[in-house]
PDB file of C-alpha atoms in Angstrom:
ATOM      1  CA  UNK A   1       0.000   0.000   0.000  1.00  0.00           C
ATOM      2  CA  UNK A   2       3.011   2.484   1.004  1.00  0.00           C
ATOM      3  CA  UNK A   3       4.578   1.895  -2.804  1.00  0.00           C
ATOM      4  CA  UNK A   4       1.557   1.994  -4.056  1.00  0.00           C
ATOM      5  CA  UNK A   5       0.274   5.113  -2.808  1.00  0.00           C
ATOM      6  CA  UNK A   6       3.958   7.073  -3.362  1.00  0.00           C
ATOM      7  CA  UNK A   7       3.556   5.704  -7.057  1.00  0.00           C
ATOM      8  CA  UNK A   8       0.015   6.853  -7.271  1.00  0.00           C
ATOM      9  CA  UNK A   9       0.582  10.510  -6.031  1.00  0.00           C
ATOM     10  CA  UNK A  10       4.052  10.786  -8.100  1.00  0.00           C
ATOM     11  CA  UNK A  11       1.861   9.455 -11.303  1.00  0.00           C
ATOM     12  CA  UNK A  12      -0.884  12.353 -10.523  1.00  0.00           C
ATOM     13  CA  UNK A  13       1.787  14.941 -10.277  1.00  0.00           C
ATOM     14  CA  UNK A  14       3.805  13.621 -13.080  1.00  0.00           C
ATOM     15  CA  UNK A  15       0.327  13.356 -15.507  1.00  0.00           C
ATOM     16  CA  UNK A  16      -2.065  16.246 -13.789  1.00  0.00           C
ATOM     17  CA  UNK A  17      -4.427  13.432 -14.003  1.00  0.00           C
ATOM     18  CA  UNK A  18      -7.155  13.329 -11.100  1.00  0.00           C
ATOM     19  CA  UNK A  19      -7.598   9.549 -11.663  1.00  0.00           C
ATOM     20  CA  UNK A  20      -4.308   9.070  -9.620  1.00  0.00           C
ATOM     21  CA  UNK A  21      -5.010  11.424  -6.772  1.00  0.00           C
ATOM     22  CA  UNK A  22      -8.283   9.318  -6.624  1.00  0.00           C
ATOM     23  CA  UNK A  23      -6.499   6.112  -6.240  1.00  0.00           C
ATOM     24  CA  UNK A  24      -3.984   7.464  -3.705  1.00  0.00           C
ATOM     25  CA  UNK A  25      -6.504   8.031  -1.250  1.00  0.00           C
ATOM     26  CA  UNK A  26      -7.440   4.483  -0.492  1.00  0.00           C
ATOM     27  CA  UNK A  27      -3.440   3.257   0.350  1.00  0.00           C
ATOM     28  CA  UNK A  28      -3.313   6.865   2.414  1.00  0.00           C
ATOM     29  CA  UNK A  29      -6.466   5.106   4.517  1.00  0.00           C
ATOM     30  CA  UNK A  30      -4.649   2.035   5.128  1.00  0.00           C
ATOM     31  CA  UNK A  31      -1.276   3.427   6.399  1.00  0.00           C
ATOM     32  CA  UNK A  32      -3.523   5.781   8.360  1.00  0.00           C
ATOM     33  CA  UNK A  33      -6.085   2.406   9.673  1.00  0.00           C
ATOM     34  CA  UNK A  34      -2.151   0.570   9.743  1.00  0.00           C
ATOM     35  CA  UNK A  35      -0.493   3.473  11.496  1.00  0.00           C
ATOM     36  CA  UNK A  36      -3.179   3.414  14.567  1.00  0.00           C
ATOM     37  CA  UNK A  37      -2.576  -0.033  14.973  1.00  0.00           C
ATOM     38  CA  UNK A  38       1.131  -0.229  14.790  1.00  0.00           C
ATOM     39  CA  UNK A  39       2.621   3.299  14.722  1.00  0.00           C
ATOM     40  CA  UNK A  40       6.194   2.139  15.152  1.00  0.00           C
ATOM     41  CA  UNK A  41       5.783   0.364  11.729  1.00  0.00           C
ATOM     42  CA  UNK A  42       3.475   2.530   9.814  1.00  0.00           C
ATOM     43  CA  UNK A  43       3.154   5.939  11.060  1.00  0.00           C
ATOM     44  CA  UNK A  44       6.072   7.007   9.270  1.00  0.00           C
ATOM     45  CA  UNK A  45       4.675   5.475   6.130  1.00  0.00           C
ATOM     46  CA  UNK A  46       1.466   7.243   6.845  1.00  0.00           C
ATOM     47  CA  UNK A  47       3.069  11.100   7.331  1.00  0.00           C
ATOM     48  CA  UNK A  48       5.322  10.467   4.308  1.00  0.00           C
ATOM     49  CA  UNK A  49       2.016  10.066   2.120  1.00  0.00           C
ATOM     50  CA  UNK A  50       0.374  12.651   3.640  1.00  0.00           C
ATOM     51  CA  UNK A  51       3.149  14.983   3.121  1.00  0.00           C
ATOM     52  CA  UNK A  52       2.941  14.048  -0.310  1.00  0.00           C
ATOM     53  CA  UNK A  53      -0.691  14.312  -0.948  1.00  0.00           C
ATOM     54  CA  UNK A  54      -0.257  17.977   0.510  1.00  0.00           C
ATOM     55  CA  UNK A  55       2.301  19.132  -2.213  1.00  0.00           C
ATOM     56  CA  UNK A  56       0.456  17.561  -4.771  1.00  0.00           C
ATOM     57  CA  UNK A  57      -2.235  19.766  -3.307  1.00  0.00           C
ATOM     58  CA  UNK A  58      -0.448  22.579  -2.601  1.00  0.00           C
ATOM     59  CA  UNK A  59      -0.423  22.621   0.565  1.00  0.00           C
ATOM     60  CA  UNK A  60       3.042  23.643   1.857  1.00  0.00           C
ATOM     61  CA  UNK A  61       2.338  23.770   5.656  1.00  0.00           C
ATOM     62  CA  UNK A  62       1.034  20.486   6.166  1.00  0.00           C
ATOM     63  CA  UNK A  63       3.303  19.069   3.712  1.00  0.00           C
ATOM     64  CA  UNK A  64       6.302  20.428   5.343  1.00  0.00           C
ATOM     65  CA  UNK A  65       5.303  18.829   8.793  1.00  0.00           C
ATOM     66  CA  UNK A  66       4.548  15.840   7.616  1.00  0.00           C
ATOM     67  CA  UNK A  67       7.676  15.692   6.039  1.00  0.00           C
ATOM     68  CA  UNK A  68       9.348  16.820   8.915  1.00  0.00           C
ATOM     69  CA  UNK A  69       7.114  14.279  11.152  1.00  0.00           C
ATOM     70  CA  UNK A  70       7.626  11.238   8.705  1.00  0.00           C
ATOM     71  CA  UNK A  71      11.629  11.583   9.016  1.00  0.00           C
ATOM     72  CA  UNK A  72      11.576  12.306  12.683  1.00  0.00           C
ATOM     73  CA  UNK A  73       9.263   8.964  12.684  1.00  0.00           C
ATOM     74  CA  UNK A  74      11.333   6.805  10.876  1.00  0.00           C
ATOM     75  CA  UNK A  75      13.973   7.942  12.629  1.00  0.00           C
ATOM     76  CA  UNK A  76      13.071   6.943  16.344  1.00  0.00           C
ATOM     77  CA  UNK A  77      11.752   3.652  14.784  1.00  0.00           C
ATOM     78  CA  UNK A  78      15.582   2.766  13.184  1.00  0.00           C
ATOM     79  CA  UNK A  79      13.907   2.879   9.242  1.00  0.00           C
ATOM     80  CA  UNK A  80      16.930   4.505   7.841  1.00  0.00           C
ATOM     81  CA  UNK A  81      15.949   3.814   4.433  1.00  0.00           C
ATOM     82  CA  UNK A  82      12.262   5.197   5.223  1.00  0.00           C
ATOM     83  CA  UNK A  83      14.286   8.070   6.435  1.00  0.00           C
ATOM     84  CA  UNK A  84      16.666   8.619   3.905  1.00  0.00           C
ATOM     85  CA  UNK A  85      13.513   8.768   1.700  1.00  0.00           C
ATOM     86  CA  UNK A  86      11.407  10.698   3.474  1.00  0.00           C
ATOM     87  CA  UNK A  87      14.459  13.220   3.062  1.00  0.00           C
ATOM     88  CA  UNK A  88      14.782  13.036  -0.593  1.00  0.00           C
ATOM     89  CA  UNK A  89      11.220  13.416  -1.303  1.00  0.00           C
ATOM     90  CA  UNK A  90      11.269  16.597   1.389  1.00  0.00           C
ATOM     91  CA  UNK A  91      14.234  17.905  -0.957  1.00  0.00           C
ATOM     92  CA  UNK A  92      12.355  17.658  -4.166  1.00  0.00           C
ATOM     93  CA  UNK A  93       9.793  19.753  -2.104  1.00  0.00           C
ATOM     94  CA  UNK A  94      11.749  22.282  -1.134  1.00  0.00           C
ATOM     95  CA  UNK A  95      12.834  22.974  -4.268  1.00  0.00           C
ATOM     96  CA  UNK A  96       9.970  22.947  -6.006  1.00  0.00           C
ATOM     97  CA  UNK A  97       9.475  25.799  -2.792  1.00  0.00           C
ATOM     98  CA  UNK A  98      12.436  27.876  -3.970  1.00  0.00           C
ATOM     99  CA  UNK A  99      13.909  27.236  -1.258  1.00  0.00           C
ATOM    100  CA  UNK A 100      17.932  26.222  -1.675  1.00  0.00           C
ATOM    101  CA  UNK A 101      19.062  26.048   1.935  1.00  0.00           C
ATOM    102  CA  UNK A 102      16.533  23.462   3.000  1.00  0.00           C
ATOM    103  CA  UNK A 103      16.707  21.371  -0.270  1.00  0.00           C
ATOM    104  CA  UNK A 104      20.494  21.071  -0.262  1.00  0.00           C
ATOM    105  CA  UNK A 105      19.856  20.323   3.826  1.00  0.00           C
ATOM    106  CA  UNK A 106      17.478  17.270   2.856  1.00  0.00           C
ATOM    107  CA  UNK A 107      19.476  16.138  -0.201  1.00  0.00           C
ATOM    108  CA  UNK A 108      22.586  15.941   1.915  1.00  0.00           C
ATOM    109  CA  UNK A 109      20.597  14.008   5.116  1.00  0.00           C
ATOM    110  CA  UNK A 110      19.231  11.671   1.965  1.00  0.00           C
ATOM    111  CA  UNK A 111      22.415  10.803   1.136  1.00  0.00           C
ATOM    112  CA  UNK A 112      23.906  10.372   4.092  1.00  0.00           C
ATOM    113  CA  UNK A 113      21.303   8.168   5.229  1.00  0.00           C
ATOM    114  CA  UNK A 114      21.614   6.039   1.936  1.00  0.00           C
ATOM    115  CA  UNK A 115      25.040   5.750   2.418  1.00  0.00           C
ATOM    116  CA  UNK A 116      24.610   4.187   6.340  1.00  0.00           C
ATOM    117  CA  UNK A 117      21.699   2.081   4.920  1.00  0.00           C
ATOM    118  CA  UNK A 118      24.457   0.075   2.573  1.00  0.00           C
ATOM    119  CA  UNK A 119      22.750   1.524  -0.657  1.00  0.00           C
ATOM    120  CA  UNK A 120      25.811   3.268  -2.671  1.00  0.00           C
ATOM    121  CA  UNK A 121      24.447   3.093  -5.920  1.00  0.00           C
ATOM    122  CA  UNK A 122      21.276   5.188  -4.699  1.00  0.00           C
ATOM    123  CA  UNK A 123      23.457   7.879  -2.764  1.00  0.00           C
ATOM    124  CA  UNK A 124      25.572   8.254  -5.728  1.00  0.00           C
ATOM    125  CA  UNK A 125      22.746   8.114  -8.245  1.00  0.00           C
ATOM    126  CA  UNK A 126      21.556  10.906  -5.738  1.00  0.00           C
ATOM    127  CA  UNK A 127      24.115  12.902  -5.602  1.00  0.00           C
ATOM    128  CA  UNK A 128      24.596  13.146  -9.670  1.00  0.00           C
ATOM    129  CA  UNK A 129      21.158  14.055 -10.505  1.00  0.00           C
ATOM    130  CA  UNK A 130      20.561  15.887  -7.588  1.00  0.00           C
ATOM    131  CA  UNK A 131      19.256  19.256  -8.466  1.00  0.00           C
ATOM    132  CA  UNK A 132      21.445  21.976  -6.726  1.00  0.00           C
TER     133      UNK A 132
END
């Protein structure tokens, strides 16, 4: 459901096609149902897609807190990957925000994080087609 629903809102912002915002919303309800249930697995998983719905909706506020909620999240639960994600996605954000400082900030916790998880190739794929 977590893939799924990142997929789903990255396909709606990609396309501009309401058919994927539509489907998103059904995963988003089962991280949130998931997330009561077991927060130290899924509440991470749940802010990361809510952060995401926000930008798609352009809703900066609430998508920078629950960007800021689903790395804190991931981080007390030991989901560095989860983490390292939650950072690149907040990146791409911020940039789309203008706003240098705090993408470059994310970008570099991203690959960090990628790095300490084992996953070179992504850090480094990271790091070249990083924006800044």
């Amino acid at each position: 459901a977590f893939v799924d629903g990142l997929s789903m809102l990255a396909l709606a912002r990609k396309t501009g096609e309401d058919k994927w915002k539509q489907s998103s919303k059904r995963p988003i309800e089962k991280m949130k149902k998931w997330a009561m249930y077991a927060p130290s697995n899924f509440e991470h998983k749940f802010h990361l897609l809510e952060a995401e719905s926000a930008f798609l909706m352009g809703e900066n506020i609430i998508a920078s807190r629950n960007y800021d909620a689903a790395i804190r999240k991931a981080g007390e639960h030991g989901f560095i990957q989860e983490q390292a994600l939650a950072h690149e996605r907040a990146g791409i954000f911020y940039w789309a925000q203008c706003n240098a400082t705090l993408a470059s900030h994310h970008y570099g916790q991203a690959h960090d994080l990628y790095l300490k998880w084992g996953a070179k190739g992504k850090a480094d794929h990271l790091r070249i087609h990083c924006p800044l």
